[in-house]
CSV table of C-alpha atoms and ligand atoms in Angstrom, one decimal:
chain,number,residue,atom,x,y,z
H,1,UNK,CA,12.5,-88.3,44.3
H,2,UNK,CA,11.9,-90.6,47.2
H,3,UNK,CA,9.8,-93.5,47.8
H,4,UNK,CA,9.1,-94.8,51.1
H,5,UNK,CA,7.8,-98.0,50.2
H,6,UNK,CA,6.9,-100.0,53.1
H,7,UNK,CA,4.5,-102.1,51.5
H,8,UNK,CA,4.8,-105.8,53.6
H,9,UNK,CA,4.3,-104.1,56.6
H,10,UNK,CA,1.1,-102.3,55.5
H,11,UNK,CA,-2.5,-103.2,56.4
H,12,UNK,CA,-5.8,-103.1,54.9
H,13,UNK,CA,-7.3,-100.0,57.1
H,14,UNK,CA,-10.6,-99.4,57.3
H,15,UNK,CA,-9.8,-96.0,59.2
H,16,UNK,CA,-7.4,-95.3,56.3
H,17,UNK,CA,-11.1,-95.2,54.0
H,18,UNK,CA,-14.5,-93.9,53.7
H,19,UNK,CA,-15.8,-96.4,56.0
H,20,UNK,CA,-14.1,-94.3,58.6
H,21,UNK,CA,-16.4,-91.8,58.2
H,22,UNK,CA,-20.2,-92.8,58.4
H,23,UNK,CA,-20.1,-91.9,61.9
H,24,UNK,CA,-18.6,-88.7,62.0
H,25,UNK,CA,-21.3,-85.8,61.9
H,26,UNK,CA,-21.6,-83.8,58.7
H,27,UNK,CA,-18.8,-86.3,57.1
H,28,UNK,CA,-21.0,-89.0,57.4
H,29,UNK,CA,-24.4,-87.4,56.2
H,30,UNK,CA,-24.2,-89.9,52.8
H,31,UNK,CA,-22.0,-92.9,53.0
H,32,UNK,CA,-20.5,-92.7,49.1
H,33,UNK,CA,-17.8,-94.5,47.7
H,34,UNK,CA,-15.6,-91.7,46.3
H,35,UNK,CA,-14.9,-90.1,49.4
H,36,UNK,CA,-10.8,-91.0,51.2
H,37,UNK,CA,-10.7,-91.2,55.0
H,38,UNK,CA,-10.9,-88.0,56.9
H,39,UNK,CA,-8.6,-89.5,59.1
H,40,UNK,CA,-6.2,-89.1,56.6
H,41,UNK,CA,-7.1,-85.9,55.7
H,42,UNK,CA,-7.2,-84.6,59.6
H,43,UNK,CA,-4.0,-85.9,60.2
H,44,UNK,CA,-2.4,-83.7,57.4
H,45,UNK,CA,-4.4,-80.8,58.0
H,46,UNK,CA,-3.7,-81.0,61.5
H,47,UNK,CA,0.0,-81.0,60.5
H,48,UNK,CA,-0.1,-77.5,58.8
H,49,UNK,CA,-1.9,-74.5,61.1
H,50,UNK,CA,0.1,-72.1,59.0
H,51,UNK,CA,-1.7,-72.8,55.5
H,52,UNK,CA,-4.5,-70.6,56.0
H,53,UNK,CA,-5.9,-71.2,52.8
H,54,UNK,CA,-6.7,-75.2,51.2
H,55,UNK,CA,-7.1,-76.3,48.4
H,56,UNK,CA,-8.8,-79.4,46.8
H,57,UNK,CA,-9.4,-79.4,43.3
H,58,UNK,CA,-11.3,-83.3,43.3
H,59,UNK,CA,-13.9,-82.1,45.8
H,60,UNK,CA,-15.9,-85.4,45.7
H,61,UNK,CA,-17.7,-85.7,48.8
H,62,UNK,CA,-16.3,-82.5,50.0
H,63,UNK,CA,-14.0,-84.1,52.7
H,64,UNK,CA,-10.7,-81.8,52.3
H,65,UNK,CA,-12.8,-78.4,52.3
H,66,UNK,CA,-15.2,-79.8,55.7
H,67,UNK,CA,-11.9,-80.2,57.5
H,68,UNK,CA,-10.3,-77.4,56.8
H,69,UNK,CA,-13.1,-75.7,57.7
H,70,UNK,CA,-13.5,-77.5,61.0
H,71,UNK,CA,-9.6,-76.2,61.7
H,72,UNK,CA,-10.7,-72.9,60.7
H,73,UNK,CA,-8.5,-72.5,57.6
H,74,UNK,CA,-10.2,-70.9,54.3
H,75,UNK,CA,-11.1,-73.9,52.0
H,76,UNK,CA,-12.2,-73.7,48.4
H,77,UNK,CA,-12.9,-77.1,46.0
H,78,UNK,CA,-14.2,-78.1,42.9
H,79,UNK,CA,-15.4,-80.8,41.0
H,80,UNK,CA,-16.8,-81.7,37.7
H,81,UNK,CA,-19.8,-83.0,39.4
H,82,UNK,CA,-23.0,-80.8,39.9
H,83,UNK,CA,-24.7,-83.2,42.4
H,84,UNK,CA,-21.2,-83.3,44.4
H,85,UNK,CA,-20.8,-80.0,44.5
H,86,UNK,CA,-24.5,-79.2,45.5
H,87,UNK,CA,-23.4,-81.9,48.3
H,88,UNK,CA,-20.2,-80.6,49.4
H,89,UNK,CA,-21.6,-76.7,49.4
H,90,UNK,CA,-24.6,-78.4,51.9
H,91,UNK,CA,-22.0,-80.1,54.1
H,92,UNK,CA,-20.1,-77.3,54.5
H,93,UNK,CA,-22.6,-74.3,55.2
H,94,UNK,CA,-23.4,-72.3,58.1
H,95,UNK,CA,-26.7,-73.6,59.8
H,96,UNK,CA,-28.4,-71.5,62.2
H,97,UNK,CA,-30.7,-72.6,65.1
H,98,UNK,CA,-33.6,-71.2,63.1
H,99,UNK,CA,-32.4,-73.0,60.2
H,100,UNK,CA,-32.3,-76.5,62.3
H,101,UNK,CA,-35.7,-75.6,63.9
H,102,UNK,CA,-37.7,-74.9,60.2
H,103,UNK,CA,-36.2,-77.7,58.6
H,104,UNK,CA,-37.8,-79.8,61.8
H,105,UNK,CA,-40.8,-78.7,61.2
H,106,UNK,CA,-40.9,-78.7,57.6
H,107,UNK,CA,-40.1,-82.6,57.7
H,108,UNK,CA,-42.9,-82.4,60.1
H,109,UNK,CA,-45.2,-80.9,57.1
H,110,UNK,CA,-43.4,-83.7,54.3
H,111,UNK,CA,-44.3,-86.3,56.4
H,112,UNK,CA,-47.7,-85.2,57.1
H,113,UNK,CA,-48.5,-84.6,53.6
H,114,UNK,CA,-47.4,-88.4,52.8
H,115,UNK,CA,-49.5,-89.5,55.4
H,116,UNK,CA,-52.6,-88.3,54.6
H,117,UNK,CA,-51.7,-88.8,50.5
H,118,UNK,CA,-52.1,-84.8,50.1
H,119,UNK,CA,-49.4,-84.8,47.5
H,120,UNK,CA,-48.6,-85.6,44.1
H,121,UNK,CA,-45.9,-88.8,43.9
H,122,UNK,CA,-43.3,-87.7,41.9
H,123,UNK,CA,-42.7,-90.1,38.6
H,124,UNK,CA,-40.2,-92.8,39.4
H,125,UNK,CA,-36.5,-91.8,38.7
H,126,UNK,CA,-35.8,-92.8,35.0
H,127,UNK,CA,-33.0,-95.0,36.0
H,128,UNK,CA,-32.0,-98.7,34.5
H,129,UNK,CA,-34.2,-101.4,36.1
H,130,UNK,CA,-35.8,-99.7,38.7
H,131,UNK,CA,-37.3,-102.4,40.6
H,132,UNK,CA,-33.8,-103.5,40.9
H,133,UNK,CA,-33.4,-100.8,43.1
H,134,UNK,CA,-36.7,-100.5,45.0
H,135,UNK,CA,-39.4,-102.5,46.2
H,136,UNK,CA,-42.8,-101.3,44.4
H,137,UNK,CA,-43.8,-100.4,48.4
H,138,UNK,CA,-40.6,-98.9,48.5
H,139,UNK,CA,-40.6,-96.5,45.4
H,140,UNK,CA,-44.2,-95.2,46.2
H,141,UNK,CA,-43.7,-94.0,49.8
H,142,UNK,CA,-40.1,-92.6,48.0
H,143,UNK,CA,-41.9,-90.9,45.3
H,144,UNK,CA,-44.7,-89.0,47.9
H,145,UNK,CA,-42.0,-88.2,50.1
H,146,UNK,CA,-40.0,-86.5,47.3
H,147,UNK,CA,-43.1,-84.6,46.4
H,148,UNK,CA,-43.9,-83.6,49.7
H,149,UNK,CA,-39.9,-81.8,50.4
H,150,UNK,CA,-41.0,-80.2,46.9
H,151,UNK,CA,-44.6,-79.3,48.7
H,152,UNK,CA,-43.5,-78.2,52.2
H,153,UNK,CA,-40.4,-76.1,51.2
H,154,UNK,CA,-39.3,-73.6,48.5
H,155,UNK,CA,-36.4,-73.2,46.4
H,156,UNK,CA,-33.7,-72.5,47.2
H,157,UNK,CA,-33.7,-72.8,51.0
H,158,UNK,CA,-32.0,-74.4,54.3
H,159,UNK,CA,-35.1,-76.2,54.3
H,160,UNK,CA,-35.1,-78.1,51.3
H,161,UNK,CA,-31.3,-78.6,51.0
H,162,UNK,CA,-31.1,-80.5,54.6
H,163,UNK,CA,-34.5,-82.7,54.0
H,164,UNK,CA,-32.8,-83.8,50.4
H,165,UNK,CA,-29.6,-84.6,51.8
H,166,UNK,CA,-31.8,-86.5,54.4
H,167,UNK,CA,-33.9,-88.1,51.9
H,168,UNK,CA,-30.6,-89.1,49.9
H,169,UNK,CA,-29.6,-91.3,53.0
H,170,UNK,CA,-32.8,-92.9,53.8
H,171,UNK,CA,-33.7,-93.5,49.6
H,172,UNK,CA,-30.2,-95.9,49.8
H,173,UNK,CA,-31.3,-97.2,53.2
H,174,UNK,CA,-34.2,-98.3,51.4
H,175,UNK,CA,-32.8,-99.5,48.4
H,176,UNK,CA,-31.5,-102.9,47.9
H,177,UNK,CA,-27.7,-101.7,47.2
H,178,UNK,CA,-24.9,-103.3,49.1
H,179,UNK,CA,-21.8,-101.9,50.0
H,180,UNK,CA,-19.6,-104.6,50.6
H,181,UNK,CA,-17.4,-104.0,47.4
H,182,UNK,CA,-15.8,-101.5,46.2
H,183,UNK,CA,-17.9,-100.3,43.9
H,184,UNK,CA,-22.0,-99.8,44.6
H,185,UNK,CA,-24.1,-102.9,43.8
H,186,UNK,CA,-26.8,-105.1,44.3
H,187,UNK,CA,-26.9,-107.2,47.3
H,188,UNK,CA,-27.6,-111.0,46.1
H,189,UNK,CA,-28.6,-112.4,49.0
H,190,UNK,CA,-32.3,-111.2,48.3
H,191,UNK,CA,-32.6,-109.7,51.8
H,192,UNK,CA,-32.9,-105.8,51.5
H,193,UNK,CA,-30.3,-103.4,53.5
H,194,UNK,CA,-33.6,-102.6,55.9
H,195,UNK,CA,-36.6,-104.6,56.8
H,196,UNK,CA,-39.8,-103.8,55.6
H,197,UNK,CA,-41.7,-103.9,58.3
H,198,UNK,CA,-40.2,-101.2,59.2
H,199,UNK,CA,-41.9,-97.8,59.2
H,200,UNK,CA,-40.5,-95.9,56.5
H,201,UNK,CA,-41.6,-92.4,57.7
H,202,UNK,CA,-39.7,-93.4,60.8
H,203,UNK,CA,-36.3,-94.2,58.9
H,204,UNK,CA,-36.6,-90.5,57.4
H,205,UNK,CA,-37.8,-88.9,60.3
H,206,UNK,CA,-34.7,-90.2,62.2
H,207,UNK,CA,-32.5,-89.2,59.2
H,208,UNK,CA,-33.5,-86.0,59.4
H,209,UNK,CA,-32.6,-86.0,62.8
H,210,UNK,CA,-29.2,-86.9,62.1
H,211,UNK,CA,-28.7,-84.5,59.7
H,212,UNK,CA,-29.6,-82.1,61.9
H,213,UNK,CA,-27.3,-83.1,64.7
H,214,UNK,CA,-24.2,-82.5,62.3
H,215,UNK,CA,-26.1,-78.8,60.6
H,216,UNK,CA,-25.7,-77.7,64.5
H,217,UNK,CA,-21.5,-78.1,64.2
H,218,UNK,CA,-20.8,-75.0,62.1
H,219,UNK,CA,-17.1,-74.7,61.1
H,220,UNK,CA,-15.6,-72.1,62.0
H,221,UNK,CA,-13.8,-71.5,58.6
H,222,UNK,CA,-14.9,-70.2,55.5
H,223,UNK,CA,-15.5,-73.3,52.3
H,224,UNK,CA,-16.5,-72.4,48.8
H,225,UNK,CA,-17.1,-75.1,46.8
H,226,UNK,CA,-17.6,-74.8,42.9
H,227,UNK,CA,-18.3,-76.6,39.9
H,228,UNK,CA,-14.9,-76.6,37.7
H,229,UNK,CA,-12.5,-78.7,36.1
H,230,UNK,CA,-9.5,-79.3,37.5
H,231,UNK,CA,-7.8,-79.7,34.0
H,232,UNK,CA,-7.9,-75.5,34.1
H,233,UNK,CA,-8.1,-74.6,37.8
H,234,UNK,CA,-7.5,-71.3,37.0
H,235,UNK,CA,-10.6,-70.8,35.5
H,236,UNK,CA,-12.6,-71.1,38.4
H,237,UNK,CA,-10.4,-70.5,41.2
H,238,UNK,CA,-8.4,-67.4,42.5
H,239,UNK,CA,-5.0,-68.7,44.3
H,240,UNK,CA,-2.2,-68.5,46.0
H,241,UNK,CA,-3.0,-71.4,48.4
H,242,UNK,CA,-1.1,-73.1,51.0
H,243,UNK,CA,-1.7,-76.4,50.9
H,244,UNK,CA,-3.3,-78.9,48.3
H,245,UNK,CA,-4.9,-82.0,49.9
H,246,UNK,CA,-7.0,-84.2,47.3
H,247,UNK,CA,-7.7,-87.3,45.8
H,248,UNK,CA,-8.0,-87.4,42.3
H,249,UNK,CA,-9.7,-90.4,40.8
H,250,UNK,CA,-7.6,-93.2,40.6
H,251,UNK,CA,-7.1,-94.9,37.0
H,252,UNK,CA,-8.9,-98.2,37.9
H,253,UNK,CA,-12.3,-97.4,35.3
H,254,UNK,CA,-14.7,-96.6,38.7
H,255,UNK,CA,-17.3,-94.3,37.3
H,256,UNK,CA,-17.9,-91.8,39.9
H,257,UNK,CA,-21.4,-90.9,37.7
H,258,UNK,CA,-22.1,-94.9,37.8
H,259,UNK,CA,-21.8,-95.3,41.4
H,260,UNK,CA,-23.8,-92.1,41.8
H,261,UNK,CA,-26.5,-92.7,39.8
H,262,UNK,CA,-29.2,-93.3,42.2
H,263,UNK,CA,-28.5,-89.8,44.2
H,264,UNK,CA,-28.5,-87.8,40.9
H,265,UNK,CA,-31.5,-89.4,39.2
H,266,UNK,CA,-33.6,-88.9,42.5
H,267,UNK,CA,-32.3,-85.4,42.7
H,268,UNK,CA,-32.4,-84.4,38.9
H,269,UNK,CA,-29.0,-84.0,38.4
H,270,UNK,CA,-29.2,-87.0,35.8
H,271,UNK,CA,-32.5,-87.5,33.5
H,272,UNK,CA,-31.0,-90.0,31.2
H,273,UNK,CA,-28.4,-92.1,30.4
H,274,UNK,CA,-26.6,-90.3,27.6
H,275,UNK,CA,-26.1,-87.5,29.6
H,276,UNK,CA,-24.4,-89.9,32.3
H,277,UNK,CA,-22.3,-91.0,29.8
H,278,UNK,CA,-21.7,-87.4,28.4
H,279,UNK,CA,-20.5,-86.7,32.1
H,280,UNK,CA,-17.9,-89.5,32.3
H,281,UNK,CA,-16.6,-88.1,29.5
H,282,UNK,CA,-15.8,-85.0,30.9
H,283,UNK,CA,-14.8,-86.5,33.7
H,284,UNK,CA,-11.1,-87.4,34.5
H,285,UNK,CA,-10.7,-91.4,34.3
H,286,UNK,CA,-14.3,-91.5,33.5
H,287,UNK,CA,-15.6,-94.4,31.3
H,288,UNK,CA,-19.1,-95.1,31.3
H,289,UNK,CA,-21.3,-95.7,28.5
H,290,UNK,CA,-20.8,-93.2,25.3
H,291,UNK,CA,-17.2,-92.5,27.4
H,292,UNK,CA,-15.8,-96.3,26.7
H,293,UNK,CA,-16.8,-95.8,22.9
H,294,UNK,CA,-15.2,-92.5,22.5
H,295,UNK,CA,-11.8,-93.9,23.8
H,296,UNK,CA,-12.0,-96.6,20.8
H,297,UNK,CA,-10.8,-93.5,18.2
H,298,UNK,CA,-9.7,-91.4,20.9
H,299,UNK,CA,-6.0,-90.3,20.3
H,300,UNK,CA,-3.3,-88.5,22.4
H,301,UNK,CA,-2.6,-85.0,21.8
H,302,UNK,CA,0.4,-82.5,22.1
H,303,UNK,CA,-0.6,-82.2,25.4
H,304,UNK,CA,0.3,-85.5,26.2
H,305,UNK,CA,2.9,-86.5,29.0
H,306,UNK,CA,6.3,-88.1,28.2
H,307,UNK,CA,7.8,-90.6,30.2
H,308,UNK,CA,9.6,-94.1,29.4
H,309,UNK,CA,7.6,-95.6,32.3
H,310,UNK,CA,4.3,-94.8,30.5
H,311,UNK,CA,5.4,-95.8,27.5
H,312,UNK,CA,6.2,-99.3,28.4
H,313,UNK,CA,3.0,-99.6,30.4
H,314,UNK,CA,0.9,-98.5,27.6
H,315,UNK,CA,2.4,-100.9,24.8
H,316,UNK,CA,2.3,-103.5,27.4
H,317,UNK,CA,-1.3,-103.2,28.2
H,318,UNK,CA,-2.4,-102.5,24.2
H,319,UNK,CA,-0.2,-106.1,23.6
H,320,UNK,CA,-1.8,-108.1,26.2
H,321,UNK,CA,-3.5,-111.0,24.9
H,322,UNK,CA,-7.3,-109.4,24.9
H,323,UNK,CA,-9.4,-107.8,22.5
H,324,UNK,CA,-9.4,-104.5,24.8
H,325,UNK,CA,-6.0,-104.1,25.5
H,326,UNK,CA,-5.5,-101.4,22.9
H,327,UNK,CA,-8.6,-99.4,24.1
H,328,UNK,CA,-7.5,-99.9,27.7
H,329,UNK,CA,-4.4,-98.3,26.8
H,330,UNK,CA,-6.3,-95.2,25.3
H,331,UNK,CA,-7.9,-95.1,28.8
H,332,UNK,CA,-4.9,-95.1,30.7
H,333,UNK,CA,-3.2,-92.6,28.6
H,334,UNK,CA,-6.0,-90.4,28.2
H,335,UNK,CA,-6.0,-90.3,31.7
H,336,UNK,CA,-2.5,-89.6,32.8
H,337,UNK,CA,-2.7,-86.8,29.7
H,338,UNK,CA,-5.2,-85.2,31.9
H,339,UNK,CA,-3.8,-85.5,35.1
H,340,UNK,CA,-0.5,-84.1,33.5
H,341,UNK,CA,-2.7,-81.1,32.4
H,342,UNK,CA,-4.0,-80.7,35.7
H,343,UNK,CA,-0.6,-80.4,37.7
H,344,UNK,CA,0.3,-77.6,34.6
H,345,UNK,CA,-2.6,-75.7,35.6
H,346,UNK,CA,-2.9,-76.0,39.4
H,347,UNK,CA,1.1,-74.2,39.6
H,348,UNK,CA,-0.1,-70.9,38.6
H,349,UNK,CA,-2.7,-70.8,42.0
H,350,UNK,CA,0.1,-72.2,44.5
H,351,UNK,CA,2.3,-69.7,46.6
H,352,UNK,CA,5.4,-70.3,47.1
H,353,UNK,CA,6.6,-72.9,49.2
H,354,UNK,CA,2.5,-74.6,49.1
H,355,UNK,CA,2.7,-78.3,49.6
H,356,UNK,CA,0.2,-81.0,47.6
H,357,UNK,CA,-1.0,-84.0,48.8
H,358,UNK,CA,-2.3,-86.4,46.2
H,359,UNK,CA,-4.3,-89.7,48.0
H,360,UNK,CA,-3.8,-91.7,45.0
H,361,UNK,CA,-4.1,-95.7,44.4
H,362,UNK,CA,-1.8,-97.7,41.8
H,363,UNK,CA,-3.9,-100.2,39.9
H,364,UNK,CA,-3.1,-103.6,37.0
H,365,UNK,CA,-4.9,-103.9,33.6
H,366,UNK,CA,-4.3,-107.4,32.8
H,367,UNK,CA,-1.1,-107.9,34.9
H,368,UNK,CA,0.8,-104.4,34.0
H,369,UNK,CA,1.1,-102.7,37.1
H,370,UNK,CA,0.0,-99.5,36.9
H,371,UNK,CA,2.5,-97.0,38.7
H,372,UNK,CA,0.3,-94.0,39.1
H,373,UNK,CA,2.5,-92.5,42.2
H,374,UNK,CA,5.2,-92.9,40.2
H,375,UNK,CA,4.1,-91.2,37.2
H,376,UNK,CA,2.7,-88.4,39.4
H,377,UNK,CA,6.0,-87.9,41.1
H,378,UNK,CA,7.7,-87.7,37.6
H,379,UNK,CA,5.2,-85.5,36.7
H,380,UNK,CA,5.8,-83.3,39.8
H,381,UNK,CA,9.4,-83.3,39.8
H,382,UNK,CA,9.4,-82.0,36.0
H,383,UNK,CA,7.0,-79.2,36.9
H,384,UNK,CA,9.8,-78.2,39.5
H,385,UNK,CA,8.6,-78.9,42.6
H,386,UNK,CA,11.1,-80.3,45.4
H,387,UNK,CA,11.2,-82.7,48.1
H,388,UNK,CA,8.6,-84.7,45.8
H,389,UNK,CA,7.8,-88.6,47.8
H,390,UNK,CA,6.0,-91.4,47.6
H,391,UNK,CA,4.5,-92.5,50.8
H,392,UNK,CA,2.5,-95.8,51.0
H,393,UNK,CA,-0.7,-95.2,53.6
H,394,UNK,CA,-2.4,-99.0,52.8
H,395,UNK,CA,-3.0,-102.2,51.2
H,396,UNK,CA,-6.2,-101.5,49.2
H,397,UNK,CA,-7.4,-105.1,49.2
H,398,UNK,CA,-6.2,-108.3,49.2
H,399,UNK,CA,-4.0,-108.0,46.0
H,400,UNK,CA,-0.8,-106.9,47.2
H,401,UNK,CA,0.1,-105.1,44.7
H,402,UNK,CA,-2.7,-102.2,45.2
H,403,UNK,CA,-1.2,-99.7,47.5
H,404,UNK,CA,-2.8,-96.6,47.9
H,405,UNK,CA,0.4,-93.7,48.3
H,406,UNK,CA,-0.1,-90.1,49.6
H,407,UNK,CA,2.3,-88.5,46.7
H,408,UNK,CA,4.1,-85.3,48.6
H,409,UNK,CA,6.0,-82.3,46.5
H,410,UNK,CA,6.6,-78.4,47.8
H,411,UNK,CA,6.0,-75.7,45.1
H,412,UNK,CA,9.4,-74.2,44.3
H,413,UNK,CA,8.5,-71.0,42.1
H,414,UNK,CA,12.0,-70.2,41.3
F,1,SAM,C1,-11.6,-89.8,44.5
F,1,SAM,S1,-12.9,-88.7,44.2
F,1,SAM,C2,-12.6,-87.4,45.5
F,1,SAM,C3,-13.0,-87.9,46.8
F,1,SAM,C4,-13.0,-86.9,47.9
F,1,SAM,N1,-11.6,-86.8,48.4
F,1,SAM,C5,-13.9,-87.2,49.0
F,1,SAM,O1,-13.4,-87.5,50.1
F,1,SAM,O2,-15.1,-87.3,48.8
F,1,SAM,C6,-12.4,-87.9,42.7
F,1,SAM,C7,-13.3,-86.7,42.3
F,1,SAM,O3,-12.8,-86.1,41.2
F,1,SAM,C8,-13.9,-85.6,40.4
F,1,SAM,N2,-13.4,-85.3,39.1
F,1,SAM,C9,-13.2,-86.1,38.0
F,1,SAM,N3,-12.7,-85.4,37.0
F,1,SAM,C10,-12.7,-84.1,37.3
F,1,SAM,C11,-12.3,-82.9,36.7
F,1,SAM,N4,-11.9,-82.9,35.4
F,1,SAM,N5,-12.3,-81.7,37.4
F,1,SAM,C12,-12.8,-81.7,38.7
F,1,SAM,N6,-13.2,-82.8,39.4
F,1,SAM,C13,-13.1,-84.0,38.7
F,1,SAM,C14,-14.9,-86.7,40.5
F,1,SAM,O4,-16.2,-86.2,40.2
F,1,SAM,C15,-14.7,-87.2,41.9
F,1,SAM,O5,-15.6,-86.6,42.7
């Protein structure tokens, strides 16, 4: 195995994250936290015109599968998440000019309906401290506008799916969340992302129009996106493929459900906590809620993966000098147990010769460096793929010790 570790000469690059993608059409219709740099992404798609078909098992945001649309290969993804994959199977549709000129004048309707209060207000989504979120002013015009998508379009159609996603940016917009961590949360100093004074109905209306300006550039390749887990690909997904190009989640404890709360309460993907929680469980690295109590008894199975390296990382978290240091273990071996059951599974849809790209980030629980490109490359390497690397891409903040690796191997079937 090789590891190209040039980390002193590595930068913190904003083009190397989601950042880089806000402006770029149907990649930056919602602005979420899970999703890697396209940039990356393009750059290795761009690199392989012979894999005709792609595969990304951690759909998230649907990045991987858009691309390789874009460069007119066959894409297919999954994810364990119903509200991703609703927005990833949006993202990478074909759009008609009919399409684009209905959903115009269905916002049209929506807005009209709010306007002259002709619509039921849908209740307030049932999520934790809600005027956290929203100004009272706020979450009225939200609610009517919700109810008025619901009232000027049916279900399923073009219609609805491009007003929501729509909706989904402005609702944020709106909102007083911040962005300037890594993780979602609340800006502190009181001032809200948007003025108020602003004219709400305008802020959709030209979100709409956005989202329309990206529905117009079809792909030219196919994308199917489904709900599956990646611990059995196999299950939901017919292979051989090409070429693998994900990010899975890293093991750093970021709830994917946590940061996505607001989208999937608003949308009905989430009605209450416990089933958030239930989610993260399900979830690789997930551990929200019910999911951090669960890891308290949880304990490895046969399943699990063997390495020396792991081993001293996990007694050296469980001894650090902190009451969670043995549950924090659990966590990072329940989630390296996982991943090792996900690289089992994903050989039997590769063809021969395919070549995987995992965008993964190391990460430290209480000073124990976390090696996760390290353990993936062992993990490769004993599943028999060659030419297995470790190629640092960034500095992931200011602690130099996070790197975030592109992990390389080639699918040797012999
Ligand atoms: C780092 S994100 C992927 C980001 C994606 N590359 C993008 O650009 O948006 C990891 C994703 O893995 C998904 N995930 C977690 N556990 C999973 C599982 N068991 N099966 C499938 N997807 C899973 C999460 O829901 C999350 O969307």
């Amino acid at each position: 195995m090789k590891v190209l570790d040039r980390r002193e000469h590595l930068r913190q690059r904003a083009d190397y994250t989601y950042k880089f993608n806000a402006k770029t059409g149907r990649h930056g219709w919602l602005r979420l936290t899970p999703a890697y740099s396209l940039k990356v992404v393009e750059e290795l798609i761009a690199g392989h015109d012979q894999a005709h078909r792609v595969f990304d098992p951690f759909c998230g945001t649907g990045t991987t599968a858009l691309s390789a649309a874009y460069h007119g290969h066959e894409a297919v993804t999954t994810d364990i998440n119903p509200f991703l994959v609703w927005l990833a199977q949006a993202k990478t549709a074909h759009y008609s000019p009919k399409d684009v000129a209905v959903t115009r004048d269905a916002c049209a309707a929506a807005l009209d309906l709010v306007k002259r209060r002709a619509v039921d207000p849908v209740p307030a989504p049932p999520i934790h401290n809600v005027e956290r979120w929203w100004e009272p002013k706020v979450i009225a015009f939200l609610c009517s506008l919700r109810g008025a998508i619901s009232a000027a379009t049916a279900e399923p159609s073009v219609q609805r799916t491009l007003l929501l996603v729509a909706f989904c940016r402005s609702m944020i917009k709106l909102s007083n969340a911040a962005f300037n961590h890594q993780s979602m949360s609340f800006r502190n100093d009181g001032q809200l992302s948007l003025d108020l004074g602003v004219d709400m109905a305008d802020v959709f209306a030209a979100d709409v129009r956005f989202v329309l300006g990206g529905a117009i550039e079809n792909p030219s390749g196919m994308a199917t996106v489904m709900l599956g887990d990646a611990r059995n690909s196999a299950a939901t997904v017919k292979g051989p493929f090409d070429l693998v190009v994900t990010s899975p989640p890293y093991a750093n404890r970021m709830s994917y459900i946590r940061e996505l709360r607001p989208y999937m309460y608003w949308l009905g993907f989430l009605v209450n906590s416990r089933d958030a929680g239930e989610l993260d469980w399900t979830a690789i690295g997930g551990t929200w809620g019910v999911a951090t109590s669960r890891l308290v008894d949880w304990v490895r199975g046969s399943g699990r993966f063997e390495s020396d390296e792991l081993s001293q990382m996990l007694d050296q978290i469980a001894s650090a000098e902190n009451k969670s240091g043995a549950v924090l273990a659990n966590y990072v071996a329940r989630y390296f147990d996982d991943m090792w059951t996900h690289f089992r599974g994903l050989t039997p849809v590769l063809a021969p010769g395919a070549e995987v790209h995992y965008i993964v980030g190391n990460s430290t629980f209480y000073s124990v460096l976390v090696q996760t490109e390290l353990l993936y490359s062992q993990m490769l390497t004993a599943l028999g793929f060659d030419a297995v690397e470790c190629r640092a891409i960034r500095k992931r903040n200011s602690n130099k010790k996070l790197v975030e690796f592109d992990v390389v191997g080639r699918w040797n079937s012999g």
